[in-house]
XYZ file of C-alpha atoms in Angstrom:
354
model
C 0.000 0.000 0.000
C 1.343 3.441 -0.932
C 0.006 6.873 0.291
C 0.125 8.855 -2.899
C 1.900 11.898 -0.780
C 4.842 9.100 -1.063
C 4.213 7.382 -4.274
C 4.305 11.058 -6.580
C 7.551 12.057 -4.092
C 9.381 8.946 -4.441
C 7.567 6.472 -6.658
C 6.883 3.501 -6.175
C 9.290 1.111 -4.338
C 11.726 -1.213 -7.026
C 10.281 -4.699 -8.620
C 13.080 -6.155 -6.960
C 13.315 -4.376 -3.506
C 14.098 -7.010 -1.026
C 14.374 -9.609 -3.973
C 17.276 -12.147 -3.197
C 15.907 -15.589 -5.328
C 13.492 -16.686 -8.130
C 11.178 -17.896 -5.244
C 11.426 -14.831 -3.464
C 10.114 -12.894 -6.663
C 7.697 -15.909 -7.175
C 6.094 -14.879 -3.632
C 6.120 -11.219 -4.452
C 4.354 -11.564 -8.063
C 1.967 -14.165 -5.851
C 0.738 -10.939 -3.387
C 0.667 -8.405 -6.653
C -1.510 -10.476 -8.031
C -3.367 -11.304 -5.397
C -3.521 -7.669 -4.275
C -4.471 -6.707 -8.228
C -7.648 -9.477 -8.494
C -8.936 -8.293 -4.931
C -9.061 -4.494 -6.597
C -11.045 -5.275 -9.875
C -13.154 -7.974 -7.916
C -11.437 -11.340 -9.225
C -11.765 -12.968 -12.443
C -14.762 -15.608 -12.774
C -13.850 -19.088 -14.141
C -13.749 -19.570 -18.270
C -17.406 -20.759 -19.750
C -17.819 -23.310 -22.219
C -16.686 -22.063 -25.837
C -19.413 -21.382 -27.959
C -19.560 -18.972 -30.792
C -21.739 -18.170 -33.548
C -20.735 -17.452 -37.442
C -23.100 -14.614 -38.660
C -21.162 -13.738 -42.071
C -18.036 -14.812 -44.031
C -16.450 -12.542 -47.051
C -13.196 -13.259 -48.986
C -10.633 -10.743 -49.478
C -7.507 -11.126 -51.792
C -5.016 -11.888 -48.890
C -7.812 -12.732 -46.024
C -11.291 -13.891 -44.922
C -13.172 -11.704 -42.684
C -15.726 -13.979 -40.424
C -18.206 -11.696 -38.103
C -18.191 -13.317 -34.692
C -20.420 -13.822 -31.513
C -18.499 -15.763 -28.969
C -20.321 -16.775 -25.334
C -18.508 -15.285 -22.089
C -19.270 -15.235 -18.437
C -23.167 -13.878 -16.822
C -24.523 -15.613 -20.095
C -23.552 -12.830 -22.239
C -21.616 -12.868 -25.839
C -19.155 -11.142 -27.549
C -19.238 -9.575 -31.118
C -15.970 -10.028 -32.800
C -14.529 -9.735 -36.382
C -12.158 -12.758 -36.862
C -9.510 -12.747 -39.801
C -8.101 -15.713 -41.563
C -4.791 -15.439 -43.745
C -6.162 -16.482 -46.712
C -3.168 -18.672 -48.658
C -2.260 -18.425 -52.585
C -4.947 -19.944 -54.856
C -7.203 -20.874 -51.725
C -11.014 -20.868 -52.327
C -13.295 -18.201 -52.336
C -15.987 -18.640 -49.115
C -19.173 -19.521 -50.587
C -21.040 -20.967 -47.738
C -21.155 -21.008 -44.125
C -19.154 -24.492 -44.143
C -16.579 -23.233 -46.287
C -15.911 -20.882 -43.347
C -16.361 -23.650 -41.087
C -13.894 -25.527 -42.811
C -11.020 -23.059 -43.156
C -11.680 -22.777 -39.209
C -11.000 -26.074 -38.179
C -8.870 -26.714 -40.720
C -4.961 -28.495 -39.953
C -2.801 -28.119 -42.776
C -0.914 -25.489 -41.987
C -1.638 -24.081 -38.235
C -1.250 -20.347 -37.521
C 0.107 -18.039 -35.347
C -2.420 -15.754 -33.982
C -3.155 -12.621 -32.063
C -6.254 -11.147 -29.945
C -6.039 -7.486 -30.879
C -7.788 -5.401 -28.735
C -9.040 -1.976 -30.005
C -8.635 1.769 -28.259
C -11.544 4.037 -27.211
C -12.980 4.135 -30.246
C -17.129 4.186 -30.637
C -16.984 1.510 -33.718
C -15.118 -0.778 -31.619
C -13.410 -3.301 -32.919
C -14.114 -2.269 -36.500
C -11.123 0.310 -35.899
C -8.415 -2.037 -35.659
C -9.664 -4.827 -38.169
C -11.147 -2.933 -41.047
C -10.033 -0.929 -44.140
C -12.449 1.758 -42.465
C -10.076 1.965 -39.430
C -8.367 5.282 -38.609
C -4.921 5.473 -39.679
C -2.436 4.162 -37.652
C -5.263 2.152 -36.265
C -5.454 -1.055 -38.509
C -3.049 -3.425 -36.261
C -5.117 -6.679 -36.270
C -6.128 -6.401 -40.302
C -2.114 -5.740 -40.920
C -1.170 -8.780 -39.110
C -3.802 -10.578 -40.954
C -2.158 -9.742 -44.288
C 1.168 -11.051 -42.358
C -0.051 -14.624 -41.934
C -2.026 -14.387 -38.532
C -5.526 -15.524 -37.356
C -6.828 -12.282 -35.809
C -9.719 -12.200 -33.217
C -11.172 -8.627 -32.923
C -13.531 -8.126 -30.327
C -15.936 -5.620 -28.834
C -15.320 -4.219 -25.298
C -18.351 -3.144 -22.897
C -19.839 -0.023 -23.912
C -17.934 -0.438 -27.776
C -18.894 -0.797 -30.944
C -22.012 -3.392 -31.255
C -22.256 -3.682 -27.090
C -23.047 -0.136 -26.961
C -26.710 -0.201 -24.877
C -29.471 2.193 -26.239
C -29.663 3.614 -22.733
C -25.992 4.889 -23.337
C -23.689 6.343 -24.878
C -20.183 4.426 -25.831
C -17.891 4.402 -22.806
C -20.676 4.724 -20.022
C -20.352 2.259 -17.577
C -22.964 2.955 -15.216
C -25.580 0.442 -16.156
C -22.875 -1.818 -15.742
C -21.303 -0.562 -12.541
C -25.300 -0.527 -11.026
C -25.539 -4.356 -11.578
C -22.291 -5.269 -10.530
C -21.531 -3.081 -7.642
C -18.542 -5.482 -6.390
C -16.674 -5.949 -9.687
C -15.385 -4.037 -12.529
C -15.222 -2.818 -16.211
C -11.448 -4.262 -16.453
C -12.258 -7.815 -14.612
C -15.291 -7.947 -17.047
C -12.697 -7.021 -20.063
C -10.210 -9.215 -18.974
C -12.360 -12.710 -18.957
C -13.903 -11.557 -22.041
C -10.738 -11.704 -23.652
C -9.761 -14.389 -22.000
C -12.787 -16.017 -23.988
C -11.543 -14.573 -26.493
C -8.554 -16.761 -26.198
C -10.090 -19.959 -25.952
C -12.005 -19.405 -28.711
C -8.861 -18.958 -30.865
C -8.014 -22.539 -29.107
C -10.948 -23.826 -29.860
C -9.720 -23.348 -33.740
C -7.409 -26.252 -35.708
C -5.901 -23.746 -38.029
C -4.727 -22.169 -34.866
C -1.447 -22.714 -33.231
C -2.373 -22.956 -29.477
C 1.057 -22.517 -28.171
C 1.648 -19.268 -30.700
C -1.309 -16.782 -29.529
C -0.154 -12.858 -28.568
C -1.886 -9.802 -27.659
C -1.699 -6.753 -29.077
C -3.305 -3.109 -28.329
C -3.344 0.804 -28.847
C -4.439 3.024 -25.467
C -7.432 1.070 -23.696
C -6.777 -1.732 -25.938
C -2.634 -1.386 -24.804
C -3.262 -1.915 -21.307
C -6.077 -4.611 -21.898
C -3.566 -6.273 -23.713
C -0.948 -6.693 -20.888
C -3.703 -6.690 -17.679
C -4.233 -10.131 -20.461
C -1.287 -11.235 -19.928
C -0.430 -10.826 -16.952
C -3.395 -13.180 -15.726
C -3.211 -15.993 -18.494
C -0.251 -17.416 -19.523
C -1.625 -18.517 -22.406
C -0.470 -15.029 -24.177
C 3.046 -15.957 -25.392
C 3.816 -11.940 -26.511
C 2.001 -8.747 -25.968
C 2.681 -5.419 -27.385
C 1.202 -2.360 -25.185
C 0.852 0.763 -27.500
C 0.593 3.963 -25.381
C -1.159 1.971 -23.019
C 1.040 2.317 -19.909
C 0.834 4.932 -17.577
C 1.732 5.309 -13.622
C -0.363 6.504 -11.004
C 2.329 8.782 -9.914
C 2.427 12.209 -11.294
C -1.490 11.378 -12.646
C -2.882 14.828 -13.757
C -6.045 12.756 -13.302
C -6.755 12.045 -10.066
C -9.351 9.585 -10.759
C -8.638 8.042 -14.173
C -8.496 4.933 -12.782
C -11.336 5.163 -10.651
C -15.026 5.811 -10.274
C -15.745 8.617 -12.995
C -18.929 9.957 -14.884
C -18.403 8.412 -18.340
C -15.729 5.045 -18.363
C -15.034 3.534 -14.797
C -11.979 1.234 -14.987
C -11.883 0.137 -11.108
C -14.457 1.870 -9.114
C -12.936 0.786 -5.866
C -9.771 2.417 -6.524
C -11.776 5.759 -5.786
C -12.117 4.520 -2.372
C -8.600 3.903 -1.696
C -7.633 7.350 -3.311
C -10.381 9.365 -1.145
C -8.234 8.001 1.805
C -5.339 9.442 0.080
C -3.831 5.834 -0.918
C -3.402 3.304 -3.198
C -2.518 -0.341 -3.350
C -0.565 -0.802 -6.378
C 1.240 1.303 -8.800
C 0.547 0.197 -12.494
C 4.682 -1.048 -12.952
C 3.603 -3.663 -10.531
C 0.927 -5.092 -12.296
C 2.543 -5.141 -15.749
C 5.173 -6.895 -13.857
C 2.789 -9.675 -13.583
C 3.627 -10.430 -16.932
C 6.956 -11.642 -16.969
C 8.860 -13.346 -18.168
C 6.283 -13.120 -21.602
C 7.798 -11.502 -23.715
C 6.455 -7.664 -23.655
C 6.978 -4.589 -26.219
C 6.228 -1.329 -24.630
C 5.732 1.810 -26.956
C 4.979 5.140 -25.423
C 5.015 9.397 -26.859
C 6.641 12.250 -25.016
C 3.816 14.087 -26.214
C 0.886 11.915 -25.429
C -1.611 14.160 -24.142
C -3.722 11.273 -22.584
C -0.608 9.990 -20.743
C 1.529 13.317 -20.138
C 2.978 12.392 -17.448
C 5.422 10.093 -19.094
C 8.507 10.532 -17.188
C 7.244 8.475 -14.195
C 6.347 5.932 -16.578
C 9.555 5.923 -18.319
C 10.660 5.116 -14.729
C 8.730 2.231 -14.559
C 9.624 0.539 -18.013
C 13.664 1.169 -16.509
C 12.191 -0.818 -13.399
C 10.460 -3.260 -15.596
C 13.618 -3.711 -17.560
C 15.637 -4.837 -14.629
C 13.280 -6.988 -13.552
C 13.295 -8.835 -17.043
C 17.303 -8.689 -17.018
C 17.272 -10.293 -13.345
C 15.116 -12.780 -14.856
C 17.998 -13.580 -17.020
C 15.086 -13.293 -19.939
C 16.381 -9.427 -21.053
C 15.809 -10.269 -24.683
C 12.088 -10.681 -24.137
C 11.489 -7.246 -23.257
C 11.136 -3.901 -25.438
C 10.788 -0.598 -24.256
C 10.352 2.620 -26.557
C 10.262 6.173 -25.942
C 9.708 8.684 -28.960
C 8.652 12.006 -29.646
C 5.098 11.070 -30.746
C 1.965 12.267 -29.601
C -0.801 9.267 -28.592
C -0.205 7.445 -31.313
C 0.973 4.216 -32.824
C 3.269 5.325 -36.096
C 4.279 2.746 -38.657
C 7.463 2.379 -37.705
C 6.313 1.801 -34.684
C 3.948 -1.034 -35.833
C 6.499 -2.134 -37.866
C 8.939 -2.507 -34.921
C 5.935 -4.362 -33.268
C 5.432 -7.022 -35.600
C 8.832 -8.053 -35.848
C 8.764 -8.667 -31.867
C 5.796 -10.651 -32.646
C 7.059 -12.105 -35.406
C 9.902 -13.411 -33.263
C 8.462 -14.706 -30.983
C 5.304 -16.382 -32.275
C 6.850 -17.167 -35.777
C 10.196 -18.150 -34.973
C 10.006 -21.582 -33.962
């Protein structure tokens, strides 16, 4: 527990403060964890995979499948799923030709969960040639020879409610007072996961996770929780809660709540975590970390810089400092092409490379 008098005057304490063995660390990352789950209001148990295919289209270098997959409190997730589509392979005529390429083992695939930013269309941003530039992650790595599972957060894209607005969490935060938006993201993703599983032309032991802003940290909270993620890339994603402009960001606000109990900790003028301790969770995974000296969502950026140094010891006291990436440009909040580029190669490595 930090008082945040102490945590914006001296940060929070090092990854490896009072670390002298693997086992010590493994009893640290234990109560992190632990300390993390109790916050957001745990993580219910994985449902039965189910899905639903609504529509199927061919595209020169992909199919694009539209999605419903079943997740926890009996409700479903809208998702656009990509298949790498290979030379002189068949157009998608029918509902089992889909079904076909799906659970198909010729040639198994790498593939990656790619989780969108605040954007009102959702996962449409990320997965589509409509997608903002800069934007189009998860239909790029499509085109590079990956399975790619787009889906819709709370309040996004086709899970917007007509009582709301996009990003308004307070139906949800009224029915589950004890929980929160990010435990709710998390096992839907983790869904989201099995799902790929769940598919023959999938390579279970080569899945990643990749993610701009709220899809960035989604992407590593991921990861850090199911080890099932082999490599995540975090696009302007991380932030600390020292030096926060935003008091509450984290917290109990009027439009997106992340962890409404957070605001109780903070109205005592505490907190129990800083954020470099819960993407700590997920090493050793291999982790590429991109962040802008001019992101004006995340200005505070030197504290954060901190934290990826911090991070980066951790990894090299692993003995695992080639799984870890850390950049810091002059960009605004943003995820340039180089950048990307830079991004898929880590993946590439990792998930490819075998």
């Amino acid at each position: 527990m930090y008082t945040l008098t102490t945590l914006n005057q001296q940060g929070a304490s090092s990854l490896l403060h009072e670390i002298g063995s693997k086992e010590d660390w493994e009893k640290k990352r234990s109560q992190l964890e632990n300390t993390w789950l109790e916050c957001i209001g745990g993580i219910p148990p994985l449902v039965k995979t189910q899905f639903e295919l609504f529509s199927w289209e061919t595209f020169p270098e992909y199919y694009f499948l539209k999605v419903r997959y079943a997740t926890f409190f009996g409700d479903t997730v809208p998702a656009n799923l990509l298949l790498p589509r290979e030379v002189n392979s068949k157009n998608l005529a029918s509902k089992n030709d889909a079904l076909e390429i799906l659970y198909s083992d010729k040639l198994q695939h790498p593939a990656v969960i790619a989780l969108h930013p605040t954007s009102e269309v959702g996962k449409d941003d990320v997965s589509t040639p409509e997608g903002r530039e800069n934007r189009q992650y998860g239909l790029e790595l499509a085109k590079r020879g990956y399975v790619v599972l787009a889906p819709d957060t709370i309040t996004a894209g086709e899970r917007v409610l007509d009582i709301e607005k996009p990003f308004q969490t307070a139906t949800f935060d009224r029915q589950h007072p004890n929980w929160s938006a990010v435990a709710k993201m998390i096992i839907d993703h983790k869904q989201g996961v099995s799902l790929l599983e769940n598919f023959t032309c999938v390579d279970s032991t080569r899945i990643g996770a990749i993610g701009h802003s709220l899809g960035g940290y989604n992407s590593y909270f991921l990861a850090g929780v199911d080890r099932r993620i082999k490599a995540v890339v975090c696009s302007c994603g991380f932030s600390t809660i020292a030096g926060d402009p935003e008091l509450h960001r984290w917290g109990k606000r009027e439009w997106f709540s992340h962890i409404p109990k957070l605001s109780e900790y903070i109205n005592e003028g505490k907190v129990p975590f800083e954020f470099t301790e819960i993407a700590a969770l997920v090493a050793p995974t291999p982790f590429f970390m991109w962040m802008g000296q001019n992101d004006y969502i995340f200005p505070h950026w030197k504290p954060a810089a901190q934290g990826l140094n911090d991070l980066n010891s951790l990894y090299r006291w692993l003995e695992q400092g080639d799984r870890i990436k850390t950049l810091i440009g002059n960009s605004d909040h943003d995820f340039p092409k180089e950048i990307r580029q830079m991004a898929y190669l880590f993946l590439d490595r990792w998930l490819k490379e075998k």
